[in-house]
mmCIF file of C-alpha atoms in Angstrom:
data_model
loop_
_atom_site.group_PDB
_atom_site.id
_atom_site.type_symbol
_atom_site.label_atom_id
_atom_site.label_comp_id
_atom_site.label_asym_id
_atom_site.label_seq_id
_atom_site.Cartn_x
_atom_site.Cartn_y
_atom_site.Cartn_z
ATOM 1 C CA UNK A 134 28.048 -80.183 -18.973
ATOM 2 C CA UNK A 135 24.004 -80.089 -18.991
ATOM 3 C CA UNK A 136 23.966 -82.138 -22.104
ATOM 4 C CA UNK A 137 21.393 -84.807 -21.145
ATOM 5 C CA UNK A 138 20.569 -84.190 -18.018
ATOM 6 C CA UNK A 139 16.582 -84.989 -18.063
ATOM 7 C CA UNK A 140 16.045 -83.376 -14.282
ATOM 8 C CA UNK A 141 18.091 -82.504 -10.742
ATOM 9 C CA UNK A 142 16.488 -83.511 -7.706
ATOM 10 C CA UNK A 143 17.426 -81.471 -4.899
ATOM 11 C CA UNK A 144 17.182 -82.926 -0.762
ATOM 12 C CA UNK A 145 17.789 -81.533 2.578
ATOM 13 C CA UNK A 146 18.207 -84.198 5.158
ATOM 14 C CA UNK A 147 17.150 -86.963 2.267
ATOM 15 C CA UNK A 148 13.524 -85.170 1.686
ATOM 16 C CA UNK A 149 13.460 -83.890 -1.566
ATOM 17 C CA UNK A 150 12.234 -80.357 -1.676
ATOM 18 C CA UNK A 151 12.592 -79.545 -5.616
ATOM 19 C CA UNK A 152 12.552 -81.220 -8.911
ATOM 20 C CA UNK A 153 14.245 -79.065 -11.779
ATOM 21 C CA UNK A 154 14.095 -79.742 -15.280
ATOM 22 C CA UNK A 155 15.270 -76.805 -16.440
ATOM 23 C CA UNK A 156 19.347 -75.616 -16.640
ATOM 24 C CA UNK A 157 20.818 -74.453 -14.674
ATOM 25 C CA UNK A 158 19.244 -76.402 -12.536
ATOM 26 C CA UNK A 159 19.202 -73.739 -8.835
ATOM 27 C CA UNK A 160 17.171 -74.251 -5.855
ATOM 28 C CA UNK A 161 17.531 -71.089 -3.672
ATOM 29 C CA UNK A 162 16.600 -72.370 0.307
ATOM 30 C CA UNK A 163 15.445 -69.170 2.369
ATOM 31 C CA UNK A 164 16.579 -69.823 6.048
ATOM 32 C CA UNK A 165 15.331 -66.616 7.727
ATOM 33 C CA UNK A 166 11.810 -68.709 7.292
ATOM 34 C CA UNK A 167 10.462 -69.173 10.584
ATOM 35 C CA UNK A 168 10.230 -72.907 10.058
ATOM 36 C CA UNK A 169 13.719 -73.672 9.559
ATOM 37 C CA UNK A 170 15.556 -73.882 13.008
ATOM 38 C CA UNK A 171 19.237 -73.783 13.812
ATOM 39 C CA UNK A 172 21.671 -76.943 13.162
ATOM 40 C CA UNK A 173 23.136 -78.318 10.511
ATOM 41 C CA UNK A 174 21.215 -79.874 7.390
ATOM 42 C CA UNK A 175 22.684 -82.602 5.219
ATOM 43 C CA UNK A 176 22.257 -81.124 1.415
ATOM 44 C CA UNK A 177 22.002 -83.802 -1.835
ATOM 45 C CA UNK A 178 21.318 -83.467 -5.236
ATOM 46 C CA UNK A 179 21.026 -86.071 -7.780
ATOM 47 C CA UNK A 180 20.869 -85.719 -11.523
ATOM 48 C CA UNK A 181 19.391 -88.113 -13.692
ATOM 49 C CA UNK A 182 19.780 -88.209 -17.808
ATOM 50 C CA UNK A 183 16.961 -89.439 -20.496
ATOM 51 C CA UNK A 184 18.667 -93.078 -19.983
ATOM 52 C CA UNK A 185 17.770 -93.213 -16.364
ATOM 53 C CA UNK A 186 21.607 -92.908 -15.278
ATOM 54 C CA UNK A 187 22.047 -90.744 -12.085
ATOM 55 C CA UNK A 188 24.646 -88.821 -10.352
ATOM 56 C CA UNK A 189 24.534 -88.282 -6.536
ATOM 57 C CA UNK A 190 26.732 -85.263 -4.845
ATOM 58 C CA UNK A 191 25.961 -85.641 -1.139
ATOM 59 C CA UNK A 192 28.662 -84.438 0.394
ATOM 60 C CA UNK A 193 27.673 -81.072 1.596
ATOM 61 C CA UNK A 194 26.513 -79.982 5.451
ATOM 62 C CA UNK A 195 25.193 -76.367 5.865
ATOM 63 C CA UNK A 196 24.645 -75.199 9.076
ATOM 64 C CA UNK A 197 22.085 -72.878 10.276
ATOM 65 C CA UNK A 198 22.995 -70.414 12.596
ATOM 66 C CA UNK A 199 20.291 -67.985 13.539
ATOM 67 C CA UNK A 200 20.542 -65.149 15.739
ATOM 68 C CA UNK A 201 17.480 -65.364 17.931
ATOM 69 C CA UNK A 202 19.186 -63.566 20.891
ATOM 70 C CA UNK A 203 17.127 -60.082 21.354
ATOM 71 C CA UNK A 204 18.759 -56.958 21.798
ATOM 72 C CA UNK A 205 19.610 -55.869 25.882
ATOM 73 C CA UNK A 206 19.850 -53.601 28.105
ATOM 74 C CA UNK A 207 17.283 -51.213 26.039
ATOM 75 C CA UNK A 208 17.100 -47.913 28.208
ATOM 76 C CA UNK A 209 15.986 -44.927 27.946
ATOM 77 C CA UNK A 210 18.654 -42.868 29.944
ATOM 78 C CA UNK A 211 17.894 -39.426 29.360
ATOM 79 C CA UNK A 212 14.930 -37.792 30.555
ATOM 80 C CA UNK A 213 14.915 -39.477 33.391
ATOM 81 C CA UNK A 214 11.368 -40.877 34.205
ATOM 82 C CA UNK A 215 9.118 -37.973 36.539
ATOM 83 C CA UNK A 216 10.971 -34.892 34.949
ATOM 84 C CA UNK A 217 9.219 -32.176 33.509
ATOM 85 C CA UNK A 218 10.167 -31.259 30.037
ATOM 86 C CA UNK A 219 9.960 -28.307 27.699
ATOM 87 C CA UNK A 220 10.805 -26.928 24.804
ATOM 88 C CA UNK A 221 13.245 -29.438 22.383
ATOM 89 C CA UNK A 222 14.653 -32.659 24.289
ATOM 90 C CA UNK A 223 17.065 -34.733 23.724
ATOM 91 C CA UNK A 224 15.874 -38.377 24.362
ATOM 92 C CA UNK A 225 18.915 -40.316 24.817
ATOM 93 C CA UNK A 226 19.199 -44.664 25.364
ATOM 94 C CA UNK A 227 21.022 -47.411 25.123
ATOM 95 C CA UNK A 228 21.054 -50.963 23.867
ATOM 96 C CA UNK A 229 23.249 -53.818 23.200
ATOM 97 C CA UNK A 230 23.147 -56.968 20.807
ATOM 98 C CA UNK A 231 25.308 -59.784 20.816
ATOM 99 C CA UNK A 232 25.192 -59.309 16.707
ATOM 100 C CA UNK A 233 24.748 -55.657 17.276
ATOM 101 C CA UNK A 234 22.200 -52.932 17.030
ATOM 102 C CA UNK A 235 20.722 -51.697 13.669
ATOM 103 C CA UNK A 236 17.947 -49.177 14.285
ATOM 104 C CA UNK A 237 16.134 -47.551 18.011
ATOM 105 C CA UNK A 238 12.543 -46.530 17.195
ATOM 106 C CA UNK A 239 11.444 -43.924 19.643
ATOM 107 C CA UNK A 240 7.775 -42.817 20.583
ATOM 108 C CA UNK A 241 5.537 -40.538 22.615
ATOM 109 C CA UNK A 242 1.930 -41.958 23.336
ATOM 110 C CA UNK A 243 2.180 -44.423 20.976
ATOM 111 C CA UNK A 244 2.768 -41.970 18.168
ATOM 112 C CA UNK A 245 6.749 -42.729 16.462
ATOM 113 C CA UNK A 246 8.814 -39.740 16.792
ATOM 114 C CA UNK A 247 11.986 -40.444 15.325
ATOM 115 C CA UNK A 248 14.789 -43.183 14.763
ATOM 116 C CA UNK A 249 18.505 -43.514 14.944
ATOM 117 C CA UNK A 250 20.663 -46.205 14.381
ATOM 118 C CA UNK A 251 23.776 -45.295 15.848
ATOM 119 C CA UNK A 252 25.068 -45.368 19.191
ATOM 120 C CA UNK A 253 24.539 -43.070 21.562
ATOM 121 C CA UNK A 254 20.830 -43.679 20.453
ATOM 122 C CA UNK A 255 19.355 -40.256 20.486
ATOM 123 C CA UNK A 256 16.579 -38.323 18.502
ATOM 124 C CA UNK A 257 15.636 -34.164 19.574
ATOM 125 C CA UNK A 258 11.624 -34.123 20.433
ATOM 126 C CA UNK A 259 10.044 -30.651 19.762
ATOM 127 C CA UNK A 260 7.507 -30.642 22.479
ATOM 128 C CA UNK A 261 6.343 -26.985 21.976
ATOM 129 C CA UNK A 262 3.497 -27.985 19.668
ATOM 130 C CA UNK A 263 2.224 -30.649 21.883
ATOM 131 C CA UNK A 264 -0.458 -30.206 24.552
ATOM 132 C CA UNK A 265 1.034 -30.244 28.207
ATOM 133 C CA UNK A 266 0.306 -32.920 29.909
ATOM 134 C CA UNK A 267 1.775 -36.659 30.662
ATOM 135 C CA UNK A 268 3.628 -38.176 27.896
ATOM 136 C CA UNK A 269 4.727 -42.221 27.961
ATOM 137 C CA UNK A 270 8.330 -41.970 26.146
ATOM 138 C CA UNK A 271 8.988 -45.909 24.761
ATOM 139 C CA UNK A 272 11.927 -47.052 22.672
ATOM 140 C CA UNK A 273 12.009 -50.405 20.533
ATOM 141 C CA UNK A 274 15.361 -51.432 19.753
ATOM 142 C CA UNK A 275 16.254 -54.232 16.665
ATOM 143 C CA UNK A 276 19.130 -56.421 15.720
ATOM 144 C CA UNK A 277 20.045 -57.208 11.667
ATOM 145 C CA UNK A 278 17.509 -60.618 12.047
ATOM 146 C CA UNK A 279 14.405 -58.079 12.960
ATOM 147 C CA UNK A 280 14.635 -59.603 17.009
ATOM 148 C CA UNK A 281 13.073 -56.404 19.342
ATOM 149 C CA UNK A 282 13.246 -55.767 22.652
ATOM 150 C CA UNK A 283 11.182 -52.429 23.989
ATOM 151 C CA UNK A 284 11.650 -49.949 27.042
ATOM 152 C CA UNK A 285 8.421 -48.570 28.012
ATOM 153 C CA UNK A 286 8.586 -47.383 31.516
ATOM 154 C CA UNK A 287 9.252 -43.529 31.316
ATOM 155 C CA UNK A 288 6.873 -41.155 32.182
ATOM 156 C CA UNK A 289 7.753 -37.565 31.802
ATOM 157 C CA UNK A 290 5.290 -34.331 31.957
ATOM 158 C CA UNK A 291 5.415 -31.732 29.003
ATOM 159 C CA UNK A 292 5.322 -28.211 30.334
ATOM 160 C CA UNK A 293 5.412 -25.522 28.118
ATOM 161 C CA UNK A 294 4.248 -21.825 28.558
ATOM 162 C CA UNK A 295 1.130 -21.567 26.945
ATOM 163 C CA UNK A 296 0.326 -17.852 28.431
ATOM 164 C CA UNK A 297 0.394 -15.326 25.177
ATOM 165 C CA UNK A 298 1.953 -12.171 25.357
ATOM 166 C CA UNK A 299 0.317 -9.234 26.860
ATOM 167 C CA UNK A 300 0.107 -5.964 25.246
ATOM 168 C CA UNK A 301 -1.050 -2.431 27.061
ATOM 169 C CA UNK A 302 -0.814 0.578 25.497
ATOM 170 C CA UNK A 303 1.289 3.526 27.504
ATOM 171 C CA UNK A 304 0.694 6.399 24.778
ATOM 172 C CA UNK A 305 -2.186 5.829 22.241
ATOM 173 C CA UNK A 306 -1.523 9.500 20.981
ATOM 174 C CA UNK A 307 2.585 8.551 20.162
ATOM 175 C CA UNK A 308 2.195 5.259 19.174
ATOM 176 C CA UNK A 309 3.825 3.418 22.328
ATOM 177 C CA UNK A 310 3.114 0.387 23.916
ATOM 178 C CA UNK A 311 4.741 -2.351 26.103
ATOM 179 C CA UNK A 312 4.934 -5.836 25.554
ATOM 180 C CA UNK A 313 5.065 -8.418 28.506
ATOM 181 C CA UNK A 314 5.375 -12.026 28.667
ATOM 182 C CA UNK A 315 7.745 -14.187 26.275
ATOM 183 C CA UNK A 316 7.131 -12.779 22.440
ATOM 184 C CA UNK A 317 9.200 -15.073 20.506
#
């Protein structure tokens, strides 16, 4: 029952963190803050009523269990670095987590070009649009507690045929012509 109870004092390893005099009486701790390491912490509350008597539960450890481990083994398998590419790729890679894997970012120059976040780790890159030319490919792969580990050493060159069609007339006077090159 909360009848009488003036306030609850709330303490993780005996320094009080929160005074509540309002039922039903909650403090929510967030671990994932940056400040709170891994180990255990010795939890106590203590309630007190409006004649000064007090109550004292401290019989509860919680322990903290962060997973600070980086993803490994973040690869980008497929092209490999050097090859000249055209057309739509498939960008393929790999990486591991002791926790597991939730999401592979994948870029060109910087620029994001697509996620996936199941394994094989693979996105299709349209590079028709792009200007030919060197192109840095970089993945970033992330476990569940936002840990990264990145992949940035493939280089591969875009090479696409940028010569348009050619037309020539072979009869102006029937309407004829012939098309060279690729038209599609």
């Amino acid at each position: 029952l909360h009848s009488g109870i003036t306030k609850v004092e709330f303490y993780i390893n005996e320094e009080r963190i929160k005074i509540d005099t309002t039922y039903p009486y909650n403090y929510s701790w967030d671990t994932s803050e940056p400040s709170v390491t891994n180990g255990t912490y010795d939890l106590k509350i203590i309630a007190y009523d409006a004649a000064g008597n007090t109550t004292v539960d401290d019989d509860t450890s919680l322990i903290v269990d962060k997973d600070t481990t980086p993803p490994d083994n973040v690869n980008i398998t497929e092209p490999d670095s050097g090859d000249t590419v055209s057309g739509t790729v498939t960008i393929e890679a790999t990486a591991y987590d002791n926790k597991g894997v939730t999401n592979v970012i994948f870029y060109a120059n910087g620029e994001e070009i697509g996620q996936d976040n199941s394994y094989p780790y693979s996105i299709e890159w349209d590079t028709k649009p792009l200007d030919n030319g060197l192109y840095n490919l970089k993945i970033v792969a992330y476990d569940a507690e936002g840990n990264s580990t990145p992949d940035d050493d493939t280089q591969v060159t875009v090479s696409n045929d940028k010569t348009p069609p050619t037309v020539e007339f072979i009869n102006p006077t029937e309407g004829g012509a012939t098309v060279t090159g690729d038209v599609n």
